[in-house]
Short mmCIF file of N, CA and C in Angstrom, two decimals:
data_model
loop_
_atom_site.label_atom_id
_atom_site.label_comp_id
_atom_site.label_asym_id
_atom_site.label_seq_id
_atom_site.Cartn_x
_atom_site.Cartn_y
_atom_site.Cartn_z
N MET Z 232 0.95 -1.00 -0.01
CA MET Z 232 -0.10 -0.02 -0.06
C MET Z 232 0.77 1.07 0.23
N ILE Z 233 2.13 1.66 0.89
CA ILE Z 233 2.78 2.45 0.63
C ILE Z 233 3.64 2.49 -0.40
N ASP Z 234 3.69 1.34 -0.82
CA ASP Z 234 4.36 2.07 -2.57
C ASP Z 234 3.57 1.98 -3.24
N ASP Z 235 2.53 1.60 -3.34
CA ASP Z 235 1.62 2.68 -4.08
C ASP Z 235 1.54 4.12 -4.38
N PHE Z 236 1.40 4.62 -2.67
CA PHE Z 236 1.04 6.14 -2.13
C PHE Z 236 2.58 6.67 -2.60
N ALA Z 237 3.65 5.85 -2.42
CA ALA Z 237 4.99 6.64 -3.20
C ALA Z 237 5.14 6.61 -4.13
N LYS Z 238 5.03 5.66 -5.03
CA LYS Z 238 5.13 5.65 -6.48
C LYS Z 238 4.28 6.77 -7.44
N ASP Z 239 2.83 6.65 -6.59
CA ASP Z 239 1.77 8.34 -7.52
C ASP Z 239 2.49 9.43 -6.48
N CYS Z 240 2.81 9.45 -5.36
CA CYS Z 240 3.22 11.05 -5.22
C CYS Z 240 4.64 11.23 -6.00
N LEU Z 241 5.83 10.22 -6.26
CA LEU Z 241 6.82 10.65 -6.82
C LEU Z 241 6.40 10.79 -8.71
N HIS Z 242 5.60 10.19 -8.74
CA HIS Z 242 5.07 10.10 -10.49
C HIS Z 242 4.60 11.56 -10.76
N GLU Z 243 3.26 11.91 -9.70
CA GLU Z 243 2.84 13.25 -9.87
C GLU Z 243 3.77 14.44 -9.76
N GLU Z 244 4.60 14.37 -8.89
CA GLU Z 244 5.65 15.32 -8.89
C GLU Z 244 6.53 15.97 -9.79
N LEU Z 245 6.81 14.33 -10.56
CA LEU Z 245 7.87 14.57 -11.50
C LEU Z 245 6.64 15.07 -12.89
N ASN Z 246 5.30 14.78 -13.09
CA ASN Z 246 4.38 14.85 -13.87
C ASN Z 246 4.29 17.21 -13.80
N ASP Z 247 4.59 17.33 -12.73
CA ASP Z 247 4.41 18.79 -12.46
C ASP Z 247 5.56 19.34 -13.27
N SER Z 248 6.79 18.57 -12.71
CA SER Z 248 8.39 19.62 -13.01
C SER Z 248 8.64 19.25 -14.95
N ARG Z 249 7.63 18.03 -15.24
CA ARG Z 249 7.79 18.18 -16.53
C ARG Z 249 7.36 18.66 -17.32
N ALA Z 250 5.72 19.35 -16.97
CA ALA Z 250 4.80 20.85 -17.47
C ALA Z 250 5.88 21.79 -17.58
N ALA Z 251 6.22 21.92 -16.31
CA ALA Z 251 7.00 23.56 -15.85
C ALA Z 251 8.17 23.70 -16.86
N LEU Z 252 9.20 22.44 -17.23
CA LEU Z 252 9.99 22.59 -17.90
C LEU Z 252 9.31 23.08 -19.57
N VAL Z 253 8.46 22.02 -19.97
CA VAL Z 253 7.84 22.19 -21.55
C VAL Z 253 7.28 24.05 -21.69
N TRP Z 254 6.55 24.58 -20.51
CA TRP Z 254 5.84 25.73 -20.31
C TRP Z 254 6.83 26.71 -20.81
N LYS Z 255 8.30 26.23 -20.32
CA LYS Z 255 8.97 27.84 -20.35
C LYS Z 255 9.35 27.95 -21.61
N LEU Z 256 9.05 27.10 -22.52
CA LEU Z 256 9.01 27.64 -24.13
C LEU Z 256 8.19 28.42 -24.57
N ASP Z 257 6.79 28.53 -23.59
CA ASP Z 257 5.81 29.44 -24.43
C ASP Z 257 5.78 30.61 -24.62
N GLY Z 258 5.39 31.17 -25.83
CA GLY Z 258 5.61 32.67 -26.21
C GLY Z 258 6.61 32.90 -26.64
N LEU Z 259 8.06 32.18 -26.67
CA LEU Z 259 9.30 32.72 -27.09
C LEU Z 259 9.36 32.07 -28.69
N CYS Z 260 10.36 33.23 -29.31
CA CYS Z 260 10.98 32.71 -30.45
C CYS Z 260 11.90 31.95 -30.55
N GLU Z 261 12.16 31.35 -31.80
CA GLU Z 261 12.51 30.24 -31.89
C GLU Z 261 14.38 30.30 -31.90
N TYR Z 262 14.80 32.00 -31.88
CA TYR Z 262 15.82 32.08 -31.21
C TYR Z 262 15.92 32.10 -29.92
N ASP Z 263 15.17 32.50 -29.12
CA ASP Z 263 15.41 33.01 -27.71
C ASP Z 263 15.32 31.14 -27.15
N ILE Z 264 14.19 30.01 -27.36
CA ILE Z 264 14.45 28.95 -26.89
C ILE Z 264 15.84 28.33 -26.96
N ARG Z 265 16.88 28.51 -28.35
CA ARG Z 265 18.11 27.83 -28.48
C ARG Z 265 19.52 28.59 -28.40
N ARG Z 266 19.38 30.05 -28.13
CA ARG Z 266 20.51 30.64 -27.74
C ARG Z 266 21.10 30.16 -26.31
N PRO Z 267 22.49 29.85 -26.78
CA PRO Z 267 22.98 29.90 -25.44
C PRO Z 267 22.78 30.73 -24.14
N LEU Z 268 22.46 30.62 -23.13
CA LEU Z 268 21.96 31.81 -21.88
C LEU Z 268 23.18 31.93 -20.80
N THR Z 269 23.95 31.09 -21.07
CA THR Z 269 25.04 30.82 -19.88
C THR Z 269 26.35 30.32 -20.73
N VAL Z 270 27.34 30.34 -20.24
CA VAL Z 270 28.79 30.72 -20.78
C VAL Z 270 28.74 28.94 -21.09
N THR Z 271 28.12 28.27 -20.59
CA THR Z 271 28.47 26.47 -21.17
C THR Z 271 27.39 25.87 -21.94
N GLY Z 272 26.44 26.93 -22.56
CA GLY Z 272 25.82 27.08 -23.77
C GLY Z 272 24.39 26.37 -23.23
N THR Z 273 24.02 26.55 -21.85
CA THR Z 273 22.43 25.95 -21.88
C THR Z 273 21.85 27.16 -22.24
N ASN Z 274 20.55 25.88 -22.84
CA ASN Z 274 19.37 27.10 -23.62
C ASN Z 274 17.97 26.39 -23.53
N LEU Z 275 16.91 26.82 -23.77
CA LEU Z 275 15.58 26.15 -22.97
C LEU Z 275 15.77 24.91 -23.90
N LEU Z 276 15.44 25.01 -25.08
CA LEU Z 276 15.46 23.87 -25.85
C LEU Z 276 16.07 22.47 -25.76
N GLY Z 277 17.44 23.05 -25.21
CA GLY Z 277 18.15 22.05 -25.08
C GLY Z 277 17.82 21.38 -23.80
N LEU Z 278 17.29 21.95 -22.96
CA LEU Z 278 17.10 21.02 -21.26
C LEU Z 278 15.96 20.48 -22.01
N VAL Z 279 14.95 20.78 -22.73
CA VAL Z 279 13.92 19.67 -22.74
C VAL Z 279 14.62 18.63 -23.67
N LYS Z 280 15.53 18.95 -24.84
CA LYS Z 280 15.93 17.94 -25.65
C LYS Z 280 16.81 16.35 -24.86
N HIS Z 281 17.43 17.16 -23.55
CA HIS Z 281 18.07 16.86 -22.65
C HIS Z 281 17.32 15.93 -21.93
N ARG Z 282 16.44 16.07 -21.10
CA ARG Z 282 15.16 15.55 -20.55
C ARG Z 282 14.80 14.42 -20.96
N ALA Z 283 14.78 14.87 -22.23
CA ALA Z 283 13.85 13.65 -23.06
C ALA Z 283 15.13 12.20 -23.54
N THR Z 284 15.83 12.65 -23.53
CA THR Z 284 16.57 11.49 -23.58
C THR Z 284 17.06 10.89 -22.36
N GLY Z 285 17.13 11.76 -21.04
CA GLY Z 285 17.31 11.18 -19.63
C GLY Z 285 16.06 9.89 -19.51
N GLU Z 286 14.87 10.70 -19.74
CA GLU Z 286 13.91 9.83 -19.36
C GLU Z 286 14.04 8.24 -20.09
N ALA Z 287 14.31 8.72 -21.57
CA ALA Z 287 13.96 7.16 -21.99
C ALA Z 287 15.41 6.59 -21.68
N ARG Z 288 16.31 7.21 -21.33
CA ARG Z 288 17.13 6.01 -21.04
C ARG Z 288 16.89 5.19 -19.30
N TYR Z 289 16.80 6.14 -18.29
CA TYR Z 289 16.54 5.78 -16.77
C TYR Z 289 15.36 5.11 -16.87
N LEU Z 290 14.64 5.54 -17.45
CA LEU Z 290 13.24 4.78 -17.42
C LEU Z 290 12.50 3.77 -18.37
N GLY Z 291 13.85 3.58 -19.23
CA GLY Z 291 13.77 2.60 -20.19
C GLY Z 291 14.39 1.89 -20.40
N GLU Z 292 15.62 1.78 -21.19
CA GLU Z 292 16.97 0.88 -21.19
C GLU Z 292 17.28 0.37 -19.73
N VAL Z 293 17.43 1.22 -18.83
CA VAL Z 293 17.93 0.83 -17.17
C VAL Z 293 16.84 -0.41 -17.08
N PHE Z 294 15.70 -0.63 -17.19
CA PHE Z 294 15.06 -1.64 -17.04
C PHE Z 294 14.42 -2.76 -17.85
N GLY Z 295 15.90 -2.58 -18.74
CA GLY Z 295 15.23 -3.82 -20.28
C GLY Z 295 14.00 -3.45 -20.92
N ARG Z 296 13.73 -1.95 -20.72
CA ARG Z 296 12.75 -1.45 -21.99
C ARG Z 296 12.78 -0.54 -22.62
N PRO Z 297 14.25 -0.78 -23.50
CA PRO Z 297 14.58 0.34 -24.54
C PRO Z 297 13.27 1.29 -25.08
N PHE Z 298 13.75 2.36 -25.43
CA PHE Z 298 13.31 3.27 -25.96
C PHE Z 298 12.54 2.61 -27.47
N PRO Z 299 11.75 2.55 -28.34
CA PRO Z 299 11.77 2.12 -29.55
C PRO Z 299 12.22 2.77 -30.21
N GLU Z 300 12.70 4.36 -30.58
CA GLU Z 300 13.48 5.13 -31.27
C GLU Z 300 14.81 4.82 -31.39
N PRO Z 301 15.52 5.38 -32.26
CA PRO Z 301 16.83 5.94 -32.07
C PRO Z 301 17.14 6.99 -31.06
N LEU Z 302 17.93 7.00 -30.33
CA LEU Z 302 18.58 7.94 -29.12
C LEU Z 302 19.57 8.83 -29.53
N PRO Z 303 19.21 10.09 -29.23
CA PRO Z 303 20.81 10.76 -29.60
C PRO Z 303 21.85 10.44 -28.75
N ARG Z 304 23.06 10.36 -29.28
CA ARG Z 304 24.36 10.18 -28.31
C ARG Z 304 24.19 10.87 -27.18
N TRP Z 305 24.37 10.36 -26.12
CA TRP Z 305 24.33 11.16 -24.75
C TRP Z 305 25.62 11.63 -24.10
N GLN Z 306 25.64 12.52 -23.36
CA GLN Z 306 27.02 13.10 -22.77
C GLN Z 306 28.54 13.25 -23.42
N ASP Z 307 28.16 13.11 -25.35
CA ASP Z 307 29.50 13.02 -25.65
C ASP Z 307 29.66 14.61 -24.91
N ALA Z 308 31.51 14.68 -25.70
CA ALA Z 308 32.50 15.97 -25.08
C ALA Z 308 31.44 17.38 -25.78
N ASP Z 309 30.91 17.31 -26.89
CA ASP Z 309 30.71 18.30 -27.20
C ASP Z 309 28.72 18.53 -26.70
N GLY Z 310 28.48 18.04 -25.75
CA GLY Z 310 26.65 18.28 -25.52
C GLY Z 310 25.86 18.05 -26.16
N SER Z 311 26.26 16.76 -27.34
CA SER Z 311 24.87 17.19 -28.36
C SER Z 311 23.77 16.82 -28.05
N ASP Z 312 23.58 16.35 -26.30
CA ASP Z 312 22.37 15.87 -26.34
C ASP Z 312 21.47 17.38 -25.16
N HIS Z 313 22.49 18.30 -25.32
CA HIS Z 313 22.26 19.85 -24.62
C HIS Z 313 21.63 20.60 -25.60
N TRP Z 314 22.24 20.72 -26.88
CA TRP Z 314 21.26 21.22 -27.94
C TRP Z 314 20.51 21.03 -28.94
N VAL Z 315 20.15 21.68 -29.30
CA VAL Z 315 19.26 21.18 -31.09
C VAL Z 315 19.98 22.04 -31.98
N THR Z 316 19.66 21.02 -32.99
CA THR Z 316 20.86 21.55 -34.32
C THR Z 316 19.70 22.39 -35.00
N ALA Z 317 19.68 22.95 -36.02
CA ALA Z 317 19.05 24.13 -36.77
C ALA Z 317 17.85 23.16 -37.36
N ALA Z 318 18.30 22.00 -38.07
CA ALA Z 318 17.05 20.91 -38.57
C ALA Z 318 16.16 20.45 -37.39
N GLU Z 319 16.56 20.05 -36.30
CA GLU Z 319 15.45 20.05 -35.39
C GLU Z 319 14.70 21.57 -35.03
N THR Z 320 13.32 21.05 -35.07
CA THR Z 320 12.27 21.85 -34.67
C THR Z 320 11.86 21.26 -33.24
N ARG Z 321 11.03 22.73 -32.53
CA ARG Z 321 10.81 22.96 -31.51
C ARG Z 321 9.54 21.57 -31.40
N GLU Z 322 8.60 21.58 -32.28
CA GLU Z 322 7.59 20.60 -31.91
C GLU Z 322 8.19 19.09 -32.35
N GLN Z 323 9.25 19.06 -32.84
CA GLN Z 323 10.22 17.78 -33.07
C GLN Z 323 10.72 17.55 -31.11
N ILE Z 324 11.19 18.25 -31.15
CA ILE Z 324 12.16 17.90 -29.45
C ILE Z 324 10.75 17.83 -28.79
N VAL Z 325 9.79 18.59 -28.79
CA VAL Z 325 8.67 18.60 -27.51
C VAL Z 325 7.94 17.42 -27.47
N ASP Z 326 7.77 16.80 -29.09
CA ASP Z 326 7.13 15.90 -28.99
C ASP Z 326 7.64 14.32 -28.86
N PHE Z 327 9.39 14.61 -28.93
CA PHE Z 327 10.34 13.35 -28.41
C PHE Z 327 10.21 13.54 -27.13
N TYR Z 328 10.01 14.19 -26.57
CA TYR Z 328 9.79 14.40 -24.76
C TYR Z 328 8.80 13.98 -24.32
N ARG Z 329 7.45 14.01 -24.97
CA ARG Z 329 6.26 13.77 -24.84
C ARG Z 329 6.60 12.19 -25.30
N ARG Z 330 6.90 11.87 -25.85
CA ARG Z 330 6.85 10.22 -26.60
C ARG Z 330 8.10 9.57 -25.16
N ALA Z 331 9.16 10.13 -24.83
CA ALA Z 331 9.65 9.74 -23.89
C ALA Z 331 9.33 9.58 -22.71
N CYS Z 332 8.56 10.28 -22.40
CA CYS Z 332 7.61 10.50 -20.63
C CYS Z 332 6.90 9.53 -20.95
N ALA Z 333 5.91 9.33 -22.16
CA ALA Z 333 4.80 8.65 -22.21
C ALA Z 333 5.20 7.07 -21.59
N HIS Z 334 6.80 7.15 -22.38
CA HIS Z 334 7.76 5.53 -22.20
C HIS Z 334 7.91 5.57 -20.88
N ALA Z 335 8.55 6.39 -20.36
CA ALA Z 335 8.67 6.00 -18.76
C ALA Z 335 7.38 6.11 -17.80
N ASP Z 336 6.26 6.64 -18.16
CA ASP Z 336 5.51 6.63 -17.25
C ASP Z 336 4.88 4.87 -17.39
N ALA Z 337 4.91 4.06 -18.66
CA ALA Z 337 4.40 3.05 -18.92
C ALA Z 337 5.64 1.98 -17.78
N THR Z 338 7.19 2.42 -17.88
CA THR Z 338 8.10 1.85 -16.65
C THR Z 338 7.14 1.70 -15.41
N ILE Z 339 6.73 3.27 -15.08
CA ILE Z 339 6.72 3.48 -13.73
C ILE Z 339 5.52 2.82 -13.55
N ARG Z 340 4.36 2.96 -14.25
CA ARG Z 340 3.07 2.19 -13.76
C ARG Z 340 3.29 0.79 -14.09
N GLU Z 341 3.99 -0.03 -14.99
CA GLU Z 341 4.05 -1.49 -14.55
C GLU Z 341 4.82 -2.02 -13.96
N LEU Z 342 5.47 -1.56 -13.60
CA LEU Z 342 6.99 -1.91 -12.66
C LEU Z 342 6.73 -1.64 -10.87
N PRO Z 343 7.31 -2.38 -10.09
CA PRO Z 343 6.96 -2.19 -8.73
C PRO Z 343 8.32 -1.25 -8.06
N LEU Z 344 8.23 -0.71 -7.21
CA LEU Z 344 9.35 0.22 -7.21
C LEU Z 344 10.71 -0.80 -6.62
N ASP Z 345 10.65 -2.04 -6.37
CA ASP Z 345 11.46 -2.59 -6.31
C ASP Z 345 12.22 -3.64 -7.49
N ALA Z 346 11.06 -2.87 -8.62
CA ALA Z 346 12.17 -3.88 -10.00
C ALA Z 346 13.51 -3.04 -9.63
N PRO Z 347 14.62 -4.61 -10.30
CA PRO Z 347 15.53 -4.02 -10.04
C PRO Z 347 15.88 -3.67 -11.63
N GLY Z 348 17.31 -2.65 -11.88
CA GLY Z 348 17.45 -2.06 -13.10
C GLY Z 348 19.16 -2.07 -12.81
N HIS Z 349 19.59 -1.50 -14.09
CA HIS Z 349 20.98 -1.71 -13.84
C HIS Z 349 21.71 -0.71 -14.70
N VAL Z 350 22.71 0.58 -13.92
CA VAL Z 350 22.69 2.06 -14.80
C VAL Z 350 24.20 1.46 -15.02
N PRO Z 351 25.07 1.17 -15.97
CA PRO Z 351 26.15 1.21 -16.34
C PRO Z 351 27.10 2.44 -15.66
N TRP Z 352 26.90 3.50 -16.18
CA TRP Z 352 27.37 4.47 -15.71
C TRP Z 352 27.32 5.17 -14.48
N TRP Z 353 26.77 4.22 -13.83
CA TRP Z 353 26.89 4.82 -12.21
C TRP Z 353 27.90 3.69 -11.30
N PRO Z 354 28.32 4.37 -10.34
CA PRO Z 354 29.54 3.92 -9.34
C PRO Z 354 28.48 2.29 -9.04
N ARG Z 355 27.39 2.37 -8.49
CA ARG Z 355 26.91 0.93 -8.01
C ARG Z 355 26.05 1.21 -8.98
N PRO Z 356 25.75 0.62 -9.75
CA PRO Z 356 25.06 -0.01 -10.93
C PRO Z 356 23.86 -0.36 -10.53
N HIS Z 357 23.58 -1.34 -10.06
CA HIS Z 357 22.76 -2.37 -9.46
C HIS Z 357 21.69 -1.09 -8.78
N VAL Z 358 20.41 -1.23 -9.16
CA VAL Z 358 19.44 -0.20 -8.52
C VAL Z 358 17.83 -0.80 -8.92
N LYS Z 359 17.11 0.10 -8.10
CA LYS Z 359 15.81 -0.11 -7.96
C LYS Z 359 14.84 0.83 -8.74
N LEU Z 360 13.84 0.50 -9.45
CA LEU Z 360 12.81 1.66 -9.85
C LEU Z 360 12.80 3.17 -8.91
N PHE Z 361 12.45 2.41 -7.31
CA PHE Z 361 12.23 3.86 -6.64
C PHE Z 361 13.77 4.62 -6.71
N GLY Z 362 14.63 4.27 -6.51
CA GLY Z 362 15.92 5.27 -6.69
C GLY Z 362 16.19 5.74 -7.81
N VAL Z 363 15.97 5.22 -8.78
CA VAL Z 363 15.65 5.87 -10.36
C VAL Z 363 14.58 6.96 -10.10
N LEU Z 364 13.71 6.44 -9.63
CA LEU Z 364 11.97 7.40 -10.19
C LEU Z 364 12.68 8.65 -9.38
N VAL Z 365 13.54 8.51 -7.96
CA VAL Z 365 13.81 9.87 -7.60
C VAL Z 365 14.96 10.68 -8.16
N HIS Z 366 16.00 9.86 -8.58
CA HIS Z 366 17.02 10.51 -9.65
C HIS Z 366 16.10 11.54 -11.02
N VAL Z 367 15.48 10.83 -11.65
CA VAL Z 367 14.64 10.90 -12.76
C VAL Z 367 13.68 12.63 -12.12
N LEU Z 368 13.26 12.42 -11.05
CA LEU Z 368 12.56 13.46 -10.42
C LEU Z 368 13.44 14.49 -10.15
N GLN Z 369 14.59 14.24 -9.43
CA GLN Z 369 15.60 15.57 -8.64
C GLN Z 369 16.15 15.98 -9.90
N ASP Z 370 16.46 15.50 -11.22
CA ASP Z 370 17.22 15.80 -12.34
C ASP Z 370 16.21 17.01 -12.94
N THR Z 371 15.05 16.60 -13.50
CA THR Z 371 13.76 17.25 -14.14
C THR Z 371 13.68 18.47 -13.38
N THR Z 372 13.48 18.26 -12.08
CA THR Z 372 13.18 19.61 -11.20
C THR Z 372 14.55 20.79 -11.39
N ARG Z 373 15.45 19.79 -11.03
CA ARG Z 373 16.85 20.82 -11.51
C ARG Z 373 16.73 21.50 -12.52
N HIS Z 374 16.22 20.74 -13.80
CA HIS Z 374 16.62 21.46 -14.70
C HIS Z 374 15.32 22.28 -15.06
N ALA Z 375 13.91 21.64 -14.70
CA ALA Z 375 13.05 22.90 -14.77
C ALA Z 375 13.15 24.32 -13.64
N GLY Z 376 14.26 24.18 -12.93
CA GLY Z 376 14.46 25.27 -12.09
C GLY Z 376 15.80 26.37 -12.91
N HIS Z 377 16.45 25.39 -13.66
CA HIS Z 377 17.72 26.47 -14.53
C HIS Z 377 16.50 27.17 -15.46
N ALA Z 378 15.75 25.89 -16.49
CA ALA Z 378 14.44 27.02 -17.06
C ALA Z 378 14.08 28.11 -16.56
N ASP Z 379 13.75 27.84 -15.50
CA ASP Z 379 13.08 29.20 -14.57
C ASP Z 379 14.06 30.50 -14.52
N ILE Z 380 14.98 30.03 -14.12
CA ILE Z 380 15.94 31.42 -14.37
C ILE Z 380 16.39 31.87 -15.97
N LEU Z 381 16.57 30.94 -16.46
CA LEU Z 381 16.80 31.28 -17.88
C LEU Z 381 15.69 32.27 -18.34
N ARG Z 382 14.15 31.92 -18.03
CA ARG Z 382 12.99 32.35 -18.99
C ARG Z 382 13.16 33.86 -18.28
N GLU Z 383 13.39 33.41 -16.86
CA GLU Z 383 12.91 35.09 -15.83
C GLU Z 383 14.12 36.15 -16.78
N GLY Z 384 15.30 35.89 -16.72
CA GLY Z 384 16.33 36.57 -17.93
C GLY Z 384 15.92 36.92 -19.06
N LEU Z 385 14.91 36.22 -19.78
CA LEU Z 385 14.63 36.91 -20.84
C LEU Z 385 13.61 37.75 -20.84
N ASP Z 386 12.54 37.61 -20.57
CA ASP Z 386 11.39 38.32 -20.25
C ASP Z 386 10.95 38.63 -19.07
N GLY Z 387 11.42 38.01 -17.97
CA GLY Z 387 10.75 38.39 -16.43
C GLY Z 387 10.02 37.50 -15.76
N ARG Z 388 9.33 36.84 -16.62
CA ARG Z 388 8.45 35.55 -16.65
C ARG Z 388 8.56 34.44 -15.65
N THR Z 389 8.18 34.07 -14.43
CA THR Z 389 8.65 33.19 -13.56
C THR Z 389 7.05 32.57 -13.42
N GLY Z 390 8.03 31.42 -12.78
CA GLY Z 390 6.82 30.10 -12.04
C GLY Z 390 6.73 28.84 -12.52
N VAL Z 391 5.86 28.46 -12.10
CA VAL Z 391 5.66 27.20 -12.18
C VAL Z 391 4.76 26.51 -13.27
N LEU Z 392 3.95 26.60 -13.40
CA LEU Z 392 2.96 26.60 -14.11
C LEU Z 392 1.97 27.92 -14.87
N ALA Z 393 1.50 27.96 -16.18
CA ALA Z 393 1.14 28.94 -16.77
C ALA Z 393 -0.39 29.47 -15.75
N GLU Z 394 -1.47 28.39 -15.44
CA GLU Z 394 -2.20 28.61 -14.75
C GLU Z 394 -1.94 29.61 -13.77
N GLN Z 395 -1.03 29.53 -13.00
CA GLN Z 395 -0.56 30.31 -11.33
C GLN Z 395 0.22 31.28 -11.61
N GLU Z 396 0.24 31.70 -13.31
CA GLU Z 396 1.52 32.76 -13.32
C GLU Z 396 0.43 34.26 -12.67
N ARG Z 397 1.45 35.28 -12.33
CA ARG Z 397 0.35 36.36 -12.27
C ARG Z 397 1.61 37.50 -13.09
N PRO Z 398 0.76 38.59 -13.48
CA PRO Z 398 1.54 39.83 -14.31
C PRO Z 398 2.54 40.37 -13.42
N ALA Z 399 3.63 40.62 -13.69
CA ALA Z 399 4.88 40.82 -12.90
C ALA Z 399 4.53 42.27 -12.42
N ASP Z 400 4.66 42.59 -11.09
CA ASP Z 400 4.79 43.86 -11.03
C ASP Z 400 6.59 44.45 -11.08
N THR Z 401 6.84 44.92 -12.15
CA THR Z 401 8.23 45.60 -12.60
C THR Z 401 8.68 46.62 -11.60
N ALA Z 402 7.97 47.53 -11.39
CA ALA Z 402 8.45 48.59 -10.23
C ALA Z 402 8.75 47.87 -8.85
N ALA Z 403 7.71 46.79 -8.13
CA ALA Z 403 8.42 46.13 -7.22
C ALA Z 403 9.50 45.13 -7.39
N ARG Z 404 9.79 44.79 -8.20
CA ARG Z 404 10.69 44.23 -8.91
C ARG Z 404 12.21 44.64 -8.26
N ALA Z 405 12.02 45.59 -9.16
CA ALA Z 405 12.95 46.79 -9.32
C ALA Z 405 13.87 47.54 -7.80
N ALA Z 406 12.41 47.41 -7.29
CA ALA Z 406 12.88 47.50 -6.14
C ALA Z 406 13.27 46.95 -4.81
N HIS Z 407 13.09 45.81 -4.83
CA HIS Z 407 13.20 44.76 -4.22
C HIS Z 407 14.58 44.49 -4.53
N ARG Z 408 14.97 44.19 -5.72
CA ARG Z 408 16.50 44.00 -6.69
C ARG Z 408 17.42 45.35 -5.72
N ALA Z 409 16.67 45.96 -5.73
CA ALA Z 409 17.79 47.28 -5.13
C ALA Z 409 18.04 47.15 -3.86
N VAL Z 410 17.01 46.90 -2.86
CA VAL Z 410 17.26 46.51 -1.54
C VAL Z 410 18.37 45.36 -1.46
N VAL Z 411 18.41 44.16 -2.03
CA VAL Z 411 18.91 42.97 -2.20
C VAL Z 411 20.89 43.43 -2.56
N GLU Z 412 20.50 44.38 -3.61
CA GLU Z 412 21.78 44.40 -4.11
C GLU Z 412 22.74 45.85 -3.29
N GLN Z 413 21.90 46.55 -2.85
CA GLN Z 413 22.29 47.62 -1.38
C GLN Z 413 22.80 46.25 -0.20
N THR Z 414 22.29 45.69 0.03
CA THR Z 414 22.57 44.91 1.11
C THR Z 414 23.44 44.14 0.72
N ALA Z 415 24.03 43.57 0.00
CA ALA Z 415 25.07 42.91 -0.63
C ALA Z 415 26.52 43.65 -0.74
N LEU Z 416 26.52 44.92 -0.97
CA LEU Z 416 27.23 46.03 -1.27
C LEU Z 416 27.55 46.46 0.58
N ALA Z 417 26.19 46.41 1.29
CA ALA Z 417 26.62 46.78 2.86
C ALA Z 417 27.44 45.73 3.33
N ALA Z 418 27.40 44.28 2.90
CA ALA Z 418 27.92 42.27 3.47
C ALA Z 418 29.71 43.31 3.21
N ILE Z 419 30.15 43.71 2.54
CA ILE Z 419 31.50 43.75 2.14
C ILE Z 419 32.09 45.21 2.12
N GLY Z 420 31.21 46.10 3.10
CA GLY Z 420 31.61 47.48 3.22
C GLY Z 420 31.47 48.44 2.64
N ALA Z 421 31.34 48.23 1.21
CA ALA Z 421 30.69 49.55 0.12
C ALA Z 421 29.80 50.18 0.35
N VAL Z 422 28.97 50.29 0.92
CA VAL Z 422 27.88 51.14 1.40
C VAL Z 422 27.37 50.57 2.46
N PRO Z 423 26.75 51.85 3.54
CA PRO Z 423 26.03 51.65 4.65
C PRO Z 423 24.84 51.13 4.09
N GLU Z 424 24.35 50.03 4.96
CA GLU Z 424 23.01 49.43 4.87
C GLU Z 424 22.01 49.87 5.37
N ARG Z 425 21.00 50.55 4.43
CA ARG Z 425 19.48 51.46 4.47
C ARG Z 425 18.61 50.42 4.86
N ARG Z 426 17.75 50.78 5.44
CA ARG Z 426 16.40 50.20 5.30
C ARG Z 426 15.45 51.01 5.31
#
């Protein structure tokens, strides 16, 4: 009974993080979803592609349930699963993610939490579905957080889901940022802290 509850809870949280990650693409032009927004080249559509590959591998092949389509190479030196070529469309990448998630969902539904798996690239390769599900949830949530920060840098939009988003009060945000900046400067003795 507790296993079913735990699996359902983890799966629901994973679905929420998946939705947040994809939502970060909404309303942006092709350039903004693809362009490198960090010194390492992190970009919004590349994060979705990376998570699609991760879902297919961790909740597919690790449990002897290979994804039925060829997968991009993973973790190459060029980071090829973290960025999208000009020939790959937004729709192709989002559809790939949805198919990978559906494949992963079938694994989650059909296997018990103590189902054995094998992750050859981990130091302790013998795993259970529970541990891999926690890992995938953590990684998806982490990348959804990256996407949230990247999106905020592009147009100020923040939040987890579209239906929870509220219009930004740009004046209040600027005032808050100024207080945080002033406090940081005061901490290093650059200016007296004022409140």
